[in-house]
């Protein structure tokens, strides 16, 4: 039994952990920084923990692919796996901490106009204070109440917002960090009461274009939008228009319909739009790495014991 | 009895509130945006709520000055008051929310290198992720455990830091948001265990130069510093040196020994130093205005009833 680990962010100590776990079950674990480094002699692996589109496309031996991040939409296409029975797990749950920190930071930077102040002071300018907004008493809606949305709501609590409203497919309030959770069918009723809309949805057919032009208009004038889920969830043209017109006070996008954001995109030049290059959940944060490997090892144990995998992706739902 | 309110941030609704409260005690309240607008005929006020150095310097009638912000160090100099018996209250307690939000934002921007990403994307650059740090499992020391430090610790809790250690004059842990609170005499023992040092001290003789070169060196390599209290608390030359050498990973300063920061200051050009122009506690935030006026009215009631003022500044301690 062969396990391929393909990851450029993990240090030796993580490889040691995985090797040790594999040995218990007499499996061999081999490590590479990227798929390009993997020799064809290792294409026969049973398990891959990493990003390996070329191998999964040709290997009929691959039984389980563990993706070290959360969003698996790019894998849910015909032909991605030579072995259609290949199990897929993801690492949703490892990124909530990091992405939630990004979301709080993005909200505060917009509300407090810190990007303006930083740009001014970088250029030697000490300019007058201007209007700021607070998370205290703010009405926040979180679209997507999984690991990321819940981690965000948990951190947001201490800022004493007026309300934290969750919106998700089921409408179930499972975490206790939301004041109320509505099903996505009630989204149109929630938007007019929203000062800050924080979006952290997986990329699925149901979420594509969910923040349409019509729904952006349902947000009150002066609302803010954050997106850390998938760019496909937002009508980017309508967002741009409503940022330029001032209907929206600001937006912070970490994800885009097309990434990297194309050179010719009009989004680059919008002053009240904060752009980050899909870094909210990058894997350098210590906790993210720890949790990521921990989750893989948990399922490795399940795999060898013939138990169901805990972090299995529902291929129909796409997350 | 005449009350002067001098403030450019307060809207009509606040003036109405103050006028109504004054009328109860048959006092007259008059309003100006700045001291320059005040005619000499109003220099005979008994109470001033606002910034009025010229009036307080000449008026022997002034019995109570309520300063609409927290730091009163600039008032604690001989000759500031013609009437040496003049009571001074401040508005510490109104700014904790706003300043704590700034502190969390500053920490996250530094840890997540968002200022770099913002600068890059403003210039059309989509560059690779790089090392980030998390508040989770971070060891944080808060120097100054008053309203600001406590509001910060409260918000920080949700981020699950490894520890929140308070340091203050008394060493008393009064709020419950700190894991432990040490007296300032133990500061040198706390610093080597500190990854993020958050400073929110009043400007007094005791706090001047408290973060000396020696103490900066006591911080571990790679530590971060935030200051939102008074610039006088830090040896700025030593800070600059230790940022440039990389001993400190980063700093975020909202306050400086001299403000506005002089054109010739070497601090402007330090890449791992975030500068904001003393805006952490500006008065535009709705909650700050509400609380500010509320506190003044509370003491106005005390004043008229002959009770001790609740927000009285201890002129010996200077805060």
Coordinates of C-alpha atoms in Angstrom, one line a residue:
Chain A
X1 CA 0.0 0.0 0.0
X2 CA 1.5 3.3 -1.1
X3 CA 0.6 6.8 0.2
X4 CA 1.7 9.9 -1.7
X5 CA 1.9 13.2 0.2
X6 CA 2.2 16.2 -2.2
X7 CA 2.5 19.5 -0.4
X8 CA 5.0 22.4 -0.4
X9 CA 3.8 23.9 2.9
X10 CA 4.3 21.0 5.2
X11 CA 7.6 20.7 7.1
X12 CA 9.5 17.5 8.0
X13 CA 7.8 17.1 11.3
X14 CA 4.5 16.6 9.5
X15 CA 6.0 14.0 7.1
X16 CA 7.4 12.2 10.2
X17 CA 4.0 12.0 11.7
X18 CA 2.4 10.7 8.5
X19 CA 5.3 8.2 8.0
X20 CA 4.9 6.9 11.5
X21 CA 1.1 6.5 11.1
X22 CA 1.5 4.7 7.8
X23 CA 4.1 2.2 9.2
X24 CA 1.6 1.0 11.8
X25 CA -0.4 -0.4 8.9
X26 CA 2.7 -1.5 6.9
X27 CA 2.0 1.2 4.3
X28 CA 4.7 3.2 2.6
X29 CA 4.5 7.0 2.6
X30 CA 6.4 9.1 0.1
X31 CA 6.7 12.8 0.0
X32 CA 6.9 15.4 -2.8
X33 CA 6.6 19.2 -2.9
X34 CA 4.6 19.2 -6.1
X35 CA 3.0 16.8 -8.5
X36 CA 5.6 17.7 -11.1
X37 CA 8.3 16.0 -8.9
X38 CA 6.4 12.7 -8.7
X39 CA 8.1 10.0 -10.9
X40 CA 5.8 7.7 -12.9
X41 CA 6.9 4.8 -10.7
X42 CA 4.8 6.5 -7.9
X43 CA 1.7 6.9 -10.0
X44 CA 0.5 3.6 -8.6
X45 CA -0.3 5.1 -5.2
X46 CA -3.5 3.9 -3.4
X47 CA -3.9 7.1 -1.5
X48 CA -2.9 10.7 -2.3
X49 CA -2.9 13.5 0.3
X50 CA -2.4 16.6 -1.9
X51 CA -3.1 18.2 -5.2
X52 CA -2.5 15.7 -8.0
X53 CA -4.8 16.4 -11.0
X54 CA -2.5 14.6 -13.5
X55 CA -2.2 11.4 -11.5
X56 CA -5.9 11.2 -10.6
X57 CA -6.7 11.6 -14.3
X58 CA -4.8 8.5 -15.3
X59 CA -4.5 6.3 -12.3
X60 CA -7.1 3.5 -12.0
X61 CA -5.4 2.4 -8.7
X62 CA -6.2 5.6 -6.8
X63 CA -8.8 4.8 -4.1
X64 CA -8.8 7.8 -2.0
X65 CA -7.7 11.4 -2.6
X66 CA -7.5 13.7 0.4
X67 CA -7.4 17.4 -0.7
X68 CA -5.6 19.6 1.7
X69 CA -8.1 22.5 1.4
X70 CA -11.8 23.0 1.6
X71 CA -13.3 23.8 -1.8
X72 CA -13.4 20.8 -4.2
X73 CA -15.6 22.4 -6.9
X74 CA -12.7 22.1 -9.4
X75 CA -12.6 18.3 -8.9
X76 CA -16.3 17.8 -9.5
X77 CA -16.0 17.5 -13.3
X78 CA -16.3 14.5 -15.5
X79 CA -12.9 12.9 -16.2
X80 CA -11.2 14.3 -13.2
X81 CA -10.8 10.7 -11.8
X82 CA -9.8 7.7 -14.0
X83 CA -11.2 5.7 -11.1
X84 CA -14.8 7.0 -10.7
X85 CA -15.1 5.2 -7.4
X86 CA -12.2 7.1 -5.9
X87 CA -13.2 8.5 -2.5
X88 CA -12.6 12.2 -2.0
X89 CA -12.1 13.9 1.4
X90 CA -11.3 17.5 1.9
X91 CA -9.9 19.6 4.7
X92 CA -12.8 21.9 5.5
X93 CA -12.4 22.5 9.2
X94 CA -8.7 23.3 9.0
X95 CA -9.3 26.8 7.5
X96 CA -12.0 28.3 9.5
X97 CA -9.6 29.9 12.0
X98 CA -7.5 31.5 9.4
X99 CA -10.3 32.6 7.1
X100 CA -12.4 34.0 10.0
X101 CA -9.4 36.1 11.0
X102 CA -9.2 37.4 7.5
X103 CA -13.0 38.2 7.5
X104 CA -12.8 40.2 10.8
X105 CA -9.7 42.0 9.5
X106 CA -11.4 42.8 6.2
X107 CA -14.5 44.2 8.0
X108 CA -12.5 46.3 10.4
X109 CA -10.2 47.7 7.6
X110 CA -13.2 48.7 5.6
X111 CA -15.2 50.1 8.6
X112 CA -12.2 52.0 9.9
X113 CA -10.8 53.0 6.5
X114 CA -7.4 51.6 7.5
X115 CA -6.4 51.0 3.8
X116 CA -6.7 54.7 3.2
X117 CA -4.7 55.6 6.3
X118 CA -2.0 53.1 5.4
X119 CA -1.7 54.3 1.9
X120 CA -1.5 57.9 3.1
X121 CA 1.1 57.3 5.8
X122 CA 3.2 55.2 3.4
X123 CA 3.4 58.4 1.4
X124 CA 4.3 60.5 4.3
X125 CA 0.8 62.0 4.7
X126 CA -0.7 62.6 8.2
X127 CA -4.3 63.4 7.2
X128 CA -7.4 64.2 9.2
X129 CA -9.6 61.5 10.7
X130 CA -12.8 60.8 8.8
X131 CA -16.1 58.9 9.3
X132 CA -15.6 55.4 10.8
X133 CA -18.0 52.6 11.5
X134 CA -18.0 50.1 14.3
X135 CA -18.8 46.4 14.5
X136 CA -20.5 47.2 17.7
X137 CA -24.3 47.4 17.1
X138 CA -23.8 46.3 13.5
X139 CA -26.2 43.9 11.9
X140 CA -24.2 41.1 10.3
X141 CA -25.5 38.4 8.0
X142 CA -23.3 35.3 7.4
X143 CA -24.1 33.4 4.2
X144 CA -22.8 29.9 4.8
X145 CA -22.7 28.6 8.4
X146 CA -20.1 25.8 8.1
X147 CA -16.7 25.8 9.7
X148 CA -15.7 29.2 8.3
X149 CA -19.0 31.0 9.0
X150 CA -19.1 29.6 12.5
X151 CA -15.5 30.5 13.3
X152 CA -16.3 34.0 12.0
X153 CA -19.5 34.3 14.1
X154 CA -17.6 33.1 17.2
X155 CA -14.9 35.8 16.8
X156 CA -17.5 38.4 15.9
X157 CA -19.4 37.9 19.2
X158 CA -16.8 39.7 21.3
X159 CA -17.4 42.8 19.2
X160 CA -21.0 43.1 20.4
X161 CA -22.8 43.3 17.0
X162 CA -26.5 44.1 17.1
X163 CA -27.1 40.7 15.5
X164 CA -25.4 37.8 13.8
X165 CA -27.8 36.2 11.4
X166 CA -26.8 32.9 9.6
X167 CA -28.2 31.8 6.3
X168 CA -27.6 28.3 5.0
X169 CA -29.2 25.5 3.0
X170 CA -30.8 23.8 5.9
X171 CA -31.6 26.8 8.0
X172 CA -30.5 24.9 11.1
X173 CA -28.8 26.8 13.9
X174 CA -26.3 24.2 15.0
X175 CA -23.5 26.2 16.6
X176 CA -25.0 28.7 19.0
X177 CA -22.9 31.5 17.7
X178 CA -25.7 32.9 15.5
X179 CA -28.7 34.7 16.9
X180 CA -30.8 33.2 14.2
X181 CA -30.3 31.0 11.2
X182 CA -32.6 31.1 8.2
X183 CA -32.8 28.7 5.2
X184 CA -31.4 30.2 2.0
X185 CA -35.0 30.5 0.7
X186 CA -35.4 33.4 3.1
X187 CA -32.3 35.2 1.9
X188 CA -34.3 38.0 0.3
X189 CA -36.0 38.9 3.6
X190 CA -32.7 39.0 5.4
X191 CA -30.8 41.2 3.0
X192 CA -32.6 44.5 3.7
X193 CA -31.7 44.2 7.3
X194 CA -28.0 43.6 6.7
X195 CA -25.2 46.1 7.2
X196 CA -22.4 43.6 6.6
X197 CA -22.9 40.6 4.4
X198 CA -20.2 38.0 4.9
X199 CA -20.1 35.2 2.3
X200 CA -18.4 31.9 2.9
X201 CA -20.2 29.4 0.6
X202 CA -18.8 26.4 -1.3
X203 CA -18.8 26.6 -5.1
X204 CA -21.8 24.6 -6.2
X205 CA -24.6 24.9 -8.8
X206 CA -26.8 26.2 -6.0
X207 CA -24.5 28.9 -4.9
X208 CA -23.4 30.1 -8.3
X209 CA -24.6 33.7 -8.8
X210 CA -26.5 33.7 -5.5
X211 CA -25.6 37.4 -4.9
X212 CA -27.3 38.6 -8.0
X213 CA -27.9 42.2 -9.1
X214 CA -31.4 42.0 -7.7
X215 CA -30.1 40.9 -4.3
X216 CA -27.3 43.5 -4.2
X217 CA -30.1 46.0 -4.6
X218 CA -32.0 44.5 -1.6
X219 CA -29.1 45.4 0.6
X220 CA -29.6 48.8 2.2
X221 CA -27.6 51.7 0.9
X222 CA -24.2 51.8 2.6
X223 CA -23.9 48.1 3.2
X224 CA -20.6 46.2 3.0
X225 CA -19.9 42.8 1.4
X226 CA -17.1 40.3 2.2
X227 CA -16.5 37.1 0.1
X228 CA -14.1 34.4 1.1
X229 CA -16.0 31.4 -0.4
X230 CA -16.0 31.2 -4.1
X231 CA -16.1 34.1 -6.6
X232 CA -18.8 32.3 -8.6
X233 CA -21.3 33.3 -5.9
X234 CA -21.3 37.0 -6.9
X235 CA -22.4 38.8 -10.0
X236 CA -19.2 40.7 -10.3
X237 CA -20.4 43.2 -12.8
X238 CA -23.4 44.1 -10.6
X239 CA -21.1 44.4 -7.6
X240 CA -18.7 46.7 -9.4
X241 CA -21.6 48.9 -10.5
X242 CA -23.1 49.2 -7.0
X243 CA -19.7 49.9 -5.5
X244 CA -19.1 52.7 -8.0
X245 CA -22.6 54.2 -7.6
X246 CA -22.1 54.2 -3.8
X247 CA -25.1 51.9 -3.1
X248 CA -22.5 49.6 -1.5
X249 CA -20.1 51.4 0.8
X250 CA -17.4 48.8 0.3
X251 CA -16.5 45.2 -0.4
X252 CA -13.6 42.9 0.3
X253 CA -13.1 40.0 -2.1
X254 CA -10.5 37.3 -1.6
X255 CA -12.1 35.1 -4.3
X256 CA -13.1 35.8 -7.9
X257 CA -15.0 34.2 -10.8
X258 CA -11.6 33.9 -12.5
X259 CA -8.4 33.6 -10.6
X260 CA -5.9 35.1 -10.8
X261 CA -8.1 38.1 -11.4
X262 CA -7.6 38.9 -15.1
X263 CA -5.5 42.0 -15.9
X264 CA -8.4 43.6 -17.8
X265 CA -10.9 43.2 -15.0
X266 CA -12.5 46.5 -14.0
X267 CA -12.5 45.4 -10.3
X268 CA -8.8 46.3 -10.0
X269 CA -9.6 50.0 -10.2
X270 CA -12.5 50.3 -7.8
X271 CA -11.4 52.4 -4.8
X272 CA -13.9 51.0 -2.3
X273 CA -13.1 47.4 -3.2
X274 CA -10.3 45.6 -1.2
X275 CA -8.7 42.8 -3.2
X276 CA -6.6 40.0 -1.8
X277 CA -5.2 37.2 -4.0
X278 CA -7.1 34.2 -2.4
X279 CA -5.0 34.2 0.7
X280 CA -7.6 34.1 3.5
X281 CA -7.0 30.4 3.9
X282 CA -3.4 29.9 2.9
X283 CA -1.7 27.0 4.6
X284 CA 1.2 28.7 6.3
X285 CA -0.6 29.3 9.5
X286 CA 0.7 26.8 12.1
X287 CA -2.8 25.8 13.4
X288 CA -4.0 25.2 9.8
X289 CA -1.2 22.8 9.1
X290 CA -1.6 21.0 12.5
X291 CA -5.3 20.6 11.9
X292 CA -4.9 19.6 8.3
X293 CA -2.5 16.8 9.0
X294 CA -4.5 15.7 12.1
X295 CA -7.7 15.4 10.0
X296 CA -5.9 13.3 7.3
X297 CA -4.4 11.0 10.0
X298 CA -7.8 10.6 11.5
X299 CA -9.2 9.4 8.2
X300 CA -6.1 7.3 7.5
X301 CA -6.9 5.4 10.6
X302 CA -10.5 5.0 9.5
X303 CA -9.4 3.9 6.1
X304 CA -7.2 1.2 7.4
X305 CA -9.8 0.0 9.9
X306 CA -12.4 -0.2 7.1
X307 CA -14.5 2.5 8.8
X308 CA -16.3 5.3 6.8
X309 CA -14.2 8.3 6.2
X310 CA -15.1 11.3 8.4
X311 CA -14.3 14.1 6.0
X312 CA -15.9 12.5 2.9
X313 CA -17.1 14.9 0.2
X314 CA -20.7 14.4 -0.9
X315 CA -20.1 14.4 -4.7
X316 CA -23.7 15.3 -5.4
X317 CA -23.7 18.3 -3.1
X318 CA -20.2 19.2 -4.2
X319 CA -18.8 19.9 -0.6
Chain B
X1 CA -25.2 78.9 35.2
X2 CA -23.7 78.6 31.7
X3 CA -22.5 75.4 30.0
X4 CA -20.3 75.6 26.9
X5 CA -20.3 72.6 24.6
X6 CA -17.4 72.8 22.1
X7 CA -17.3 69.9 19.7
X8 CA -17.3 69.5 15.9
X9 CA -18.3 65.8 15.9
X10 CA -21.6 66.0 17.8
X11 CA -24.8 66.3 15.8
X12 CA -27.9 68.3 16.7
X13 CA -29.5 65.4 18.5
X14 CA -26.7 65.4 21.1
X15 CA -27.0 69.2 21.6
X16 CA -30.8 68.7 22.1
X17 CA -30.1 66.1 24.8
X18 CA -27.6 68.3 26.6
X19 CA -29.9 71.4 26.3
X20 CA -32.8 69.4 27.8
X21 CA -30.7 68.1 30.7
X22 CA -29.4 71.6 31.4
X23 CA -32.9 73.1 31.4
X24 CA -33.9 70.8 34.3
X25 CA -31.5 72.7 36.5
X26 CA -32.3 76.1 34.9
X27 CA -28.8 76.2 33.3
X28 CA -28.1 77.6 29.8
X29 CA -26.3 75.4 27.3
X30 CA -24.5 77.0 24.3
X31 CA -22.9 75.1 21.4
X32 CA -19.9 75.8 19.2
X33 CA -17.9 73.7 16.7
X34 CA -14.5 75.0 17.9
X35 CA -13.1 77.3 20.6
X36 CA -12.3 79.9 17.9
X37 CA -16.0 80.4 17.4
X38 CA -16.7 81.2 21.1
X39 CA -17.3 85.0 21.6
X40 CA -15.7 86.6 24.7
X41 CA -19.2 87.0 26.1
X42 CA -19.3 83.3 26.6
X43 CA -15.9 83.0 28.3
X44 CA -17.7 83.3 31.7
X45 CA -19.1 79.7 31.5
X46 CA -19.2 77.6 34.6
X47 CA -18.8 74.3 32.8
X48 CA -17.1 73.4 29.5
X49 CA -17.6 70.1 27.7
X50 CA -15.0 70.2 25.0
X51 CA -11.5 71.4 24.1
X52 CA -10.9 74.9 25.3
X53 CA -7.3 75.7 26.2
X54 CA -7.6 79.4 25.6
X55 CA -10.6 79.8 27.8
X56 CA -9.4 77.6 30.7
X57 CA -6.2 79.6 30.7
X58 CA -7.9 82.9 31.4
X59 CA -11.3 82.1 33.0
X60 CA -11.4 82.2 36.8
X61 CA -15.1 81.3 36.7
X62 CA -14.6 77.9 35.1
X63 CA -15.4 75.2 37.7
X64 CA -15.5 72.0 35.7
X65 CA -14.0 71.0 32.4
X66 CA -15.1 67.8 30.8
X67 CA -12.7 66.6 28.1
X68 CA -14.4 64.6 25.4
X69 CA -11.5 62.2 25.1
X70 CA -9.4 60.0 27.4
X71 CA -5.8 61.3 27.6
X72 CA -5.5 64.4 29.7
X73 CA -1.7 64.6 29.9
X74 CA -1.5 67.8 27.9
X75 CA -3.7 69.5 30.5
X76 CA -1.6 68.5 33.5
X77 CA 0.8 71.4 33.1
X78 CA 1.1 74.5 35.3
X79 CA -0.9 77.5 34.0
X80 CA -3.3 75.4 32.0
X81 CA -6.1 76.5 34.3
X82 CA -6.6 80.1 35.6
X83 CA -8.7 78.5 38.3
X84 CA -6.5 75.9 39.9
X85 CA -9.5 74.4 41.6
X86 CA -11.2 73.6 38.3
X87 CA -12.4 70.0 38.3
X88 CA -11.4 67.9 35.3
X89 CA -13.3 64.9 34.1
X90 CA -12.4 62.9 31.0
X91 CA -14.2 60.5 28.7
X92 CA -12.2 57.4 29.2
X93 CA -14.7 54.6 28.8
X94 CA -16.2 56.0 25.6
X95 CA -13.2 55.0 23.4
X96 CA -12.5 51.4 24.5
X97 CA -14.7 49.9 21.8
X98 CA -13.3 51.9 18.9
X99 CA -9.7 51.6 20.0
X100 CA -10.0 47.9 20.7
X101 CA -11.3 47.4 17.2
X102 CA -8.3 49.3 15.9
X103 CA -6.0 47.1 17.9
X104 CA -7.5 43.8 16.7
X105 CA -7.4 45.2 13.1
X106 CA -3.7 46.3 13.5
X107 CA -2.7 42.8 14.9
X108 CA -4.5 41.0 12.1
X109 CA -3.2 43.3 9.3
X110 CA 0.4 42.7 10.5
X111 CA 0.0 39.0 11.2
X112 CA -1.7 38.4 7.8
X113 CA 0.4 40.9 5.9
X114 CA -2.7 42.5 4.5
X115 CA -1.0 45.9 4.0
X116 CA 1.4 44.2 1.6
X117 CA -1.5 42.5 -0.3
X118 CA -3.5 45.7 -0.4
X119 CA -0.6 47.7 -1.8
X120 CA 0.1 45.0 -4.4
X121 CA -3.5 44.6 -5.6
X122 CA -3.9 48.4 -5.7
X123 CA -1.1 48.2 -8.3
X124 CA -2.7 45.4 -10.2
X125 CA -0.4 42.7 -8.8
X126 CA -1.7 39.2 -7.9
X127 CA 1.2 37.8 -6.0
X128 CA 1.9 34.6 -4.2
X129 CA 0.8 33.9 -0.6
X130 CA 3.5 34.2 2.0
X131 CA 4.0 33.3 5.7
X132 CA 1.1 34.4 7.9
X133 CA 0.6 34.2 11.6
X134 CA -2.5 33.6 13.6
X135 CA -4.0 35.1 16.8
X136 CA -4.9 31.6 17.7
X137 CA -2.4 30.2 20.2
X138 CA -0.6 33.5 20.3
X139 CA 0.8 34.8 23.6
X140 CA -0.5 38.4 24.0
X141 CA 0.5 40.9 26.7
X142 CA -1.7 43.9 27.2
X143 CA 0.1 46.8 28.9
X144 CA -2.6 48.9 30.5
X145 CA -5.8 47.1 31.7
X146 CA -8.2 50.0 31.8
X147 CA -11.2 50.5 29.5
X148 CA -9.2 50.1 26.3
X149 CA -7.1 47.1 27.4
X150 CA -10.1 45.3 28.8
X151 CA -12.2 46.0 25.6
X152 CA -9.3 44.6 23.6
X153 CA -8.9 41.5 25.8
X154 CA -12.7 40.9 25.5
X155 CA -12.6 40.9 21.7
X156 CA -9.3 38.9 21.6
X157 CA -10.9 36.0 23.6
X158 CA -12.9 34.8 20.6
X159 CA -9.6 34.4 18.6
X160 CA -8.5 31.7 21.1
X161 CA -5.0 33.1 21.9
X162 CA -2.7 30.9 24.0
X163 CA -2.8 33.6 26.8
X164 CA -3.8 37.1 27.5
X165 CA -1.6 38.6 30.1
X166 CA -2.4 42.0 31.6
X167 CA 0.2 44.3 33.1
X168 CA -0.9 47.4 35.1
X169 CA 0.1 49.6 38.0
X170 CA -1.9 47.7 40.6
X171 CA -1.5 44.2 39.2
X172 CA -5.2 43.6 40.0
X173 CA -7.2 41.4 37.7
X174 CA -10.5 43.2 37.8
X175 CA -12.2 42.2 34.5
X176 CA -11.9 38.5 34.1
X177 CA -10.9 38.9 30.4
X178 CA -7.2 38.4 31.3
X179 CA -5.7 35.0 32.2
X180 CA -3.4 36.8 34.6
X181 CA -2.6 40.4 35.5
X182 CA 0.9 41.4 36.8
X183 CA 2.0 44.6 38.4
X184 CA 4.2 46.8 36.2
X185 CA 7.2 45.9 38.4
X186 CA 7.0 42.4 36.8
X187 CA 7.1 43.7 33.3
X188 CA 10.6 42.4 32.6
X189 CA 9.6 38.8 33.4
X190 CA 6.5 39.0 31.1
X191 CA 8.2 40.4 28.0
X192 CA 10.3 37.3 27.0
X193 CA 7.0 35.3 26.9
X194 CA 5.2 37.9 24.7
X195 CA 4.6 37.4 21.0
X196 CA 2.3 40.5 20.7
X197 CA 2.7 43.4 23.0
X198 CA -0.4 45.7 23.0
X199 CA 0.2 49.0 24.7
X200 CA -2.7 51.3 25.9
X201 CA -1.2 53.3 28.7
X202 CA -2.1 56.9 29.7
X203 CA 0.7 59.5 29.3
X204 CA 2.2 60.0 32.8
X205 CA 5.6 60.3 34.3
X206 CA 5.5 56.6 35.2
X207 CA 4.7 55.5 31.7
X208 CA 7.1 57.8 29.8
X209 CA 9.8 55.6 28.1
X210 CA 8.4 52.4 29.7
X211 CA 9.2 50.4 26.5
X212 CA 12.9 51.2 26.6
X213 CA 15.6 49.8 24.4
X214 CA 16.4 47.2 27.1
X215 CA 12.8 46.1 27.3
X216 CA 12.5 45.9 23.5
X217 CA 15.4 43.5 23.6
X218 CA 13.6 41.4 26.2
X219 CA 10.9 40.7 23.7
X220 CA 11.6 37.5 21.8
X221 CA 12.8 37.8 18.2
X222 CA 9.8 38.1 15.9
X223 CA 7.6 39.8 18.4
X224 CA 5.0 42.5 17.4
X225 CA 4.2 45.8 19.1
X226 CA 1.0 47.9 19.0
X227 CA 0.7 51.3 20.7
X228 CA -2.6 53.2 21.0
X229 CA -1.9 54.9 24.3
X230 CA 0.7 57.6 24.2
X231 CA 3.8 57.9 22.0
X232 CA 5.9 58.9 25.0
X233 CA 5.7 55.4 26.3
X234 CA 8.1 54.1 23.6
X235 CA 11.8 54.8 22.9
X236 CA 11.1 55.5 19.2
X237 CA 14.7 55.3 18.1
X238 CA 15.2 51.9 19.7
X239 CA 11.9 50.7 18.2
X240 CA 13.0 51.8 14.8
X241 CA 16.4 50.1 15.1
X242 CA 14.8 46.8 16.2
X243 CA 12.3 46.9 13.4
X244 CA 15.0 47.5 10.9
X245 CA 17.2 44.7 12.3
X246 CA 14.3 42.3 12.3
X247 CA 14.4 41.7 16.0
X248 CA 10.8 42.9 15.9
X249 CA 8.7 41.4 13.2
X250 CA 6.4 44.4 13.1
X251 CA 4.8 47.3 14.9
X252 CA 1.6 49.4 14.5
X253 CA 1.7 52.9 16.0
X254 CA -1.3 55.2 16.2
X255 CA 0.5 57.6 18.7
X256 CA 3.9 59.2 18.6
X257 CA 6.2 61.2 20.8
X258 CA 5.4 64.2 18.6
X259 CA 2.2 64.5 16.6
X260 CA 1.7 65.0 13.8
X261 CA 4.7 62.8 13.2
X262 CA 7.4 65.2 11.9
X263 CA 8.3 65.1 8.2
X264 CA 11.9 64.2 9.1
X265 CA 11.1 61.3 11.3
X266 CA 12.8 58.0 10.2
X267 CA 9.7 56.1 11.2
X268 CA 7.9 57.0 8.0
X269 CA 10.2 54.8 5.9
X270 CA 10.2 51.6 7.9
X271 CA 8.5 48.9 5.9
X272 CA 7.4 46.7 8.8
X273 CA 5.9 49.6 10.7
X274 CA 2.2 50.5 10.2
X275 CA 1.5 54.2 10.9
X276 CA -2.0 55.6 11.5
X277 CA -2.5 59.3 12.4
X278 CA -4.0 59.0 15.9
X279 CA -7.3 57.8 14.6
X280 CA -7.9 54.6 16.8
X281 CA -10.2 56.6 19.0
X282 CA -11.6 59.3 16.8
X283 CA -15.1 60.4 17.7
X284 CA -17.1 59.6 14.6
X285 CA -18.1 56.2 15.7
X286 CA -21.8 56.2 16.7
X287 CA -21.3 54.3 20.0
X288 CA -18.4 56.6 21.0
X289 CA -20.6 59.7 20.6
X290 CA -23.5 58.1 22.5
X291 CA -21.3 57.0 25.3
X292 CA -19.4 60.2 25.5
X293 CA -22.5 62.4 25.9
X294 CA -24.1 59.9 28.2
X295 CA -21.1 60.1 30.5
X296 CA -21.1 63.9 30.5
X297 CA -24.8 64.0 31.3
X298 CA -24.3 61.5 34.1
X299 CA -21.8 63.8 35.7
X300 CA -23.8 66.9 34.9
X301 CA -26.5 65.4 37.1
X302 CA -24.0 64.6 39.8
X303 CA -22.7 68.2 39.6
X304 CA -26.1 69.8 40.0
X305 CA -26.9 67.4 42.8
X306 CA -23.7 68.3 44.6
X307 CA -22.5 64.7 44.3
X308 CA -18.9 63.7 43.5
X309 CA -18.1 63.5 39.7
X310 CA -17.8 59.9 38.6
X311 CA -15.2 60.5 35.8
X312 CA -13.0 62.8 37.7
X313 CA -9.3 62.8 36.7
X314 CA -6.8 62.2 39.5
X315 CA -4.5 65.2 38.9
X316 CA -1.7 63.5 40.8
X317 CA -1.8 60.3 38.8
X318 CA -2.6 62.2 35.6
X319 CA -5.5 60.0 34.4

